[in-house]
């Protein structure tokens, strides 16, 4: 737990000072990387981290990936069709997961996150905390969403990332997905 606390404190310092090499293409994207075995610890710590950010003067907006997925899939126009198909073949999980992944990959998640980012643009003390990334499994990875939003991050955005850090810019989502180096962010922890 103290490692999570230390990693969060390091993250906070980096947010305060920005990226060390401050080049023109920098977007304030930060990943707090933690072992998947600590998902529950992170969920327990998140309210304290939000309070600490607020104490530091930040206006925190939380974007829950899990809540967004539930809302998107729960209100999808094809939901009744999906439920009927699932009733007819309840053990075809691969087909079900592909269908749901396709629904999410059409851009609904990034549209919602983009709307949050746009609503906060120009607010000097705004920060977005993106939680529940594990809910993306088995549908998507956050790197796919982040890449679609390139150029849209104008306020510090922190992703609470369950995974393994395998280099300065390489991460393994949930510790078992293949290593991915397509992140344009500052990584802390892991």
Short mmCIF file of C-alpha atoms in Angstrom, two decimals:
data_model
loop_
_atom_site.label_atom_id
_atom_site.label_comp_id
_atom_site.label_asym_id
_atom_site.label_seq_id
_atom_site.Cartn_x
_atom_site.Cartn_y
_atom_site.Cartn_z
CA UNK A 1 0.00 0.00 0.00
CA UNK A 2 2.84 2.40 0.81
CA UNK A 3 4.16 1.87 -2.72
CA UNK A 4 0.81 3.06 -4.12
CA UNK A 5 0.94 6.06 -1.82
CA UNK A 6 4.50 6.87 -2.91
CA UNK A 7 3.60 6.41 -6.57
CA UNK A 8 0.60 8.73 -6.20
CA UNK A 9 2.78 11.36 -4.51
CA UNK A 10 5.30 11.11 -7.37
CA UNK A 11 2.45 11.44 -9.86
CA UNK A 12 1.22 14.56 -8.07
CA UNK A 13 4.70 16.09 -8.26
CA UNK A 14 4.91 15.38 -11.98
CA UNK A 15 1.51 16.95 -12.56
CA UNK A 16 2.56 20.05 -10.62
CA UNK A 17 5.74 20.46 -12.66
CA UNK A 18 4.65 19.09 -16.04
CA UNK A 19 6.69 16.77 -18.16
CA UNK A 20 10.43 17.12 -17.66
CA UNK A 21 11.27 17.59 -21.30
CA UNK A 22 8.30 19.89 -22.12
CA UNK A 23 8.38 19.63 -25.92
CA UNK A 24 5.66 21.21 -28.04
CA UNK A 25 3.69 18.00 -28.62
CA UNK A 26 3.27 17.25 -24.91
CA UNK A 27 -0.22 16.50 -23.77
CA UNK A 28 -0.74 16.25 -20.00
CA UNK A 29 -1.53 12.53 -19.93
CA UNK A 30 -0.38 10.53 -16.92
CA UNK A 31 -0.67 6.84 -16.09
CA UNK A 32 -0.53 5.64 -12.52
CA UNK A 33 0.56 2.06 -13.22
CA UNK A 34 -0.09 -0.58 -10.58
CA UNK A 35 -0.09 -4.35 -10.42
CA UNK A 36 -3.48 -5.88 -11.28
CA UNK A 37 -3.41 -7.58 -7.87
CA UNK A 38 -3.78 -4.10 -6.35
CA UNK A 39 -7.00 -3.13 -8.17
CA UNK A 40 -9.02 -3.25 -4.94
CA UNK A 41 -6.36 -1.30 -3.04
CA UNK A 42 -6.51 1.42 -5.71
CA UNK A 43 -10.30 1.54 -5.49
CA UNK A 44 -10.01 1.95 -1.72
CA UNK A 45 -7.39 4.69 -2.08
CA UNK A 46 -9.14 6.64 -4.86
CA UNK A 47 -11.42 8.71 -2.55
CA UNK A 48 -8.36 9.77 -0.52
CA UNK A 49 -6.48 10.66 -3.71
CA UNK A 50 -9.42 12.74 -4.93
CA UNK A 51 -9.51 14.54 -1.57
CA UNK A 52 -5.76 15.16 -1.76
CA UNK A 53 -6.04 16.56 -5.30
CA UNK A 54 -8.85 18.86 -4.16
CA UNK A 55 -6.77 19.94 -1.17
CA UNK A 56 -3.99 20.81 -3.62
CA UNK A 57 -6.43 23.11 -5.45
CA UNK A 58 -7.47 20.85 -8.32
CA UNK A 59 -11.06 20.60 -9.52
CA UNK A 60 -11.35 16.82 -9.98
CA UNK A 61 -13.63 15.22 -12.54
CA UNK A 62 -13.86 11.42 -12.35
CA UNK A 63 -14.55 9.50 -15.55
CA UNK A 64 -15.40 5.87 -14.79
CA UNK A 65 -14.81 3.55 -17.74
CA UNK A 66 -17.05 0.94 -16.08
CA UNK A 67 -19.96 3.36 -15.68
CA UNK A 68 -19.57 4.56 -19.26
CA UNK A 69 -19.55 0.98 -20.61
CA UNK A 70 -22.65 0.07 -18.59
CA UNK A 71 -24.46 3.13 -19.90
CA UNK A 72 -23.37 2.64 -23.52
CA UNK A 73 -24.27 -1.05 -23.66
CA UNK A 74 -27.40 -0.62 -21.54
CA UNK A 75 -28.79 2.03 -23.90
CA UNK A 76 -27.57 0.57 -27.20
CA UNK A 77 -30.24 0.43 -29.92
CA UNK A 78 -29.36 -3.23 -30.57
CA UNK A 79 -29.59 -4.29 -26.93
CA UNK A 80 -32.83 -6.29 -27.35
CA UNK A 81 -31.36 -8.13 -30.33
CA UNK A 82 -28.20 -8.93 -28.33
CA UNK A 83 -30.24 -10.24 -25.40
CA UNK A 84 -32.35 -12.47 -27.68
CA UNK A 85 -29.24 -13.82 -29.41
CA UNK A 86 -27.65 -14.47 -26.01
CA UNK A 87 -30.73 -16.38 -24.84
CA UNK A 88 -30.55 -18.60 -27.93
CA UNK A 89 -26.83 -19.34 -27.50
CA UNK A 90 -25.84 -18.46 -23.92
CA UNK A 91 -22.47 -20.21 -24.05
CA UNK A 92 -21.11 -18.42 -27.12
CA UNK A 93 -19.05 -15.93 -25.11
CA UNK A 94 -16.60 -15.22 -27.91
CA UNK A 95 -19.42 -14.09 -30.18
CA UNK A 96 -21.02 -12.03 -27.41
CA UNK A 97 -17.71 -10.36 -26.52
CA UNK A 98 -16.96 -9.56 -30.17
CA UNK A 99 -20.40 -7.97 -30.56
CA UNK A 100 -19.99 -5.85 -27.44
CA UNK A 101 -16.42 -4.93 -28.39
CA UNK A 102 -17.63 -3.77 -31.80
CA UNK A 103 -20.28 -1.61 -30.15
CA UNK A 104 -17.68 0.03 -27.93
CA UNK A 105 -15.05 0.34 -30.67
CA UNK A 106 -17.36 2.53 -32.74
CA UNK A 107 -16.23 5.49 -30.66
CA UNK A 108 -18.79 5.87 -27.90
CA UNK A 109 -16.20 5.71 -25.09
CA UNK A 110 -13.81 8.19 -26.66
CA UNK A 111 -16.73 10.49 -27.51
CA UNK A 112 -17.76 10.57 -23.86
CA UNK A 113 -14.22 11.16 -22.64
CA UNK A 114 -13.71 13.81 -25.31
CA UNK A 115 -16.89 15.58 -24.16
CA UNK A 116 -15.55 15.67 -20.60
CA UNK A 117 -12.19 17.00 -21.79
CA UNK A 118 -13.85 19.67 -23.94
CA UNK A 119 -16.08 20.78 -21.07
CA UNK A 120 -12.99 21.40 -18.93
CA UNK A 121 -10.82 23.12 -21.54
CA UNK A 122 -9.56 26.47 -20.32
CA UNK A 123 -10.18 25.70 -16.66
CA UNK A 124 -6.73 26.14 -15.09
CA UNK A 125 -7.26 23.88 -12.07
CA UNK A 126 -9.16 21.05 -13.78
CA UNK A 127 -7.93 17.48 -13.69
CA UNK A 128 -9.58 14.31 -15.00
CA UNK A 129 -9.17 11.01 -13.17
CA UNK A 130 -10.02 8.04 -15.41
CA UNK A 131 -10.91 5.00 -13.30
CA UNK A 132 -11.99 1.39 -13.77
CA UNK A 133 -9.83 0.67 -16.82
CA UNK A 134 -10.07 -3.06 -16.06
CA UNK A 135 -13.67 -2.87 -17.35
CA UNK A 136 -12.23 -2.56 -20.86
CA UNK A 137 -11.27 -6.24 -20.79
CA UNK A 138 -11.97 -8.11 -23.06
CA UNK A 139 -13.28 -5.37 -25.36
CA UNK A 140 -10.61 -2.70 -25.83
CA UNK A 141 -7.42 -1.28 -24.45
CA UNK A 142 -7.11 2.30 -23.30
CA UNK A 143 -4.29 2.99 -25.77
CA UNK A 144 -6.79 2.69 -28.62
CA UNK A 145 -9.01 5.32 -27.01
CA UNK A 146 -6.08 7.57 -26.11
CA UNK A 147 -4.75 7.52 -29.69
CA UNK A 148 -8.17 8.56 -31.06
CA UNK A 149 -8.08 11.58 -28.76
CA UNK A 150 -4.65 12.85 -29.74
CA UNK A 151 -4.58 16.62 -29.49
CA UNK A 152 -7.67 16.73 -27.24
CA UNK A 153 -5.97 16.53 -23.83
CA UNK A 154 -5.71 20.12 -22.59
CA UNK A 155 -6.13 19.40 -18.89
CA UNK A 156 -4.10 16.91 -16.86
CA UNK A 157 -5.65 13.48 -17.31
CA UNK A 158 -4.68 10.61 -15.02
CA UNK A 159 -5.42 7.02 -16.00
CA UNK A 160 -5.42 4.52 -13.13
CA UNK A 161 -3.82 1.69 -15.13
CA UNK A 162 -3.85 -1.92 -13.90
CA UNK A 163 -0.90 -3.51 -15.61
CA UNK A 164 2.82 -4.01 -15.75
CA UNK A 165 5.37 -1.48 -16.87
CA UNK A 166 7.98 -3.10 -19.12
CA UNK A 167 9.97 -0.05 -20.12
CA UNK A 168 9.77 3.73 -20.13
CA UNK A 169 6.81 3.74 -22.54
CA UNK A 170 5.74 0.09 -22.69
CA UNK A 171 2.86 -1.36 -20.70
CA UNK A 172 1.10 -4.72 -20.45
CA UNK A 173 -2.59 -4.16 -19.72
CA UNK A 174 -3.73 -6.35 -16.81
CA UNK A 175 -0.31 -7.99 -16.90
CA UNK A 176 -1.23 -10.53 -19.58
CA UNK A 177 -2.02 -8.56 -22.73
CA UNK A 178 0.89 -8.22 -25.16
CA UNK A 179 3.26 -5.37 -24.43
CA UNK A 180 2.18 -2.08 -26.01
CA UNK A 181 4.42 0.93 -26.49
CA UNK A 182 1.93 3.23 -28.20
CA UNK A 183 1.42 5.46 -25.19
CA UNK A 184 2.22 9.19 -25.31
CA UNK A 185 2.03 9.61 -21.59
CA UNK A 186 4.08 9.95 -18.43
CA UNK A 187 4.12 6.66 -16.53
CA UNK A 188 4.49 6.47 -12.76
CA UNK A 189 4.70 3.23 -10.80
CA UNK A 190 4.41 -0.26 -12.14
#
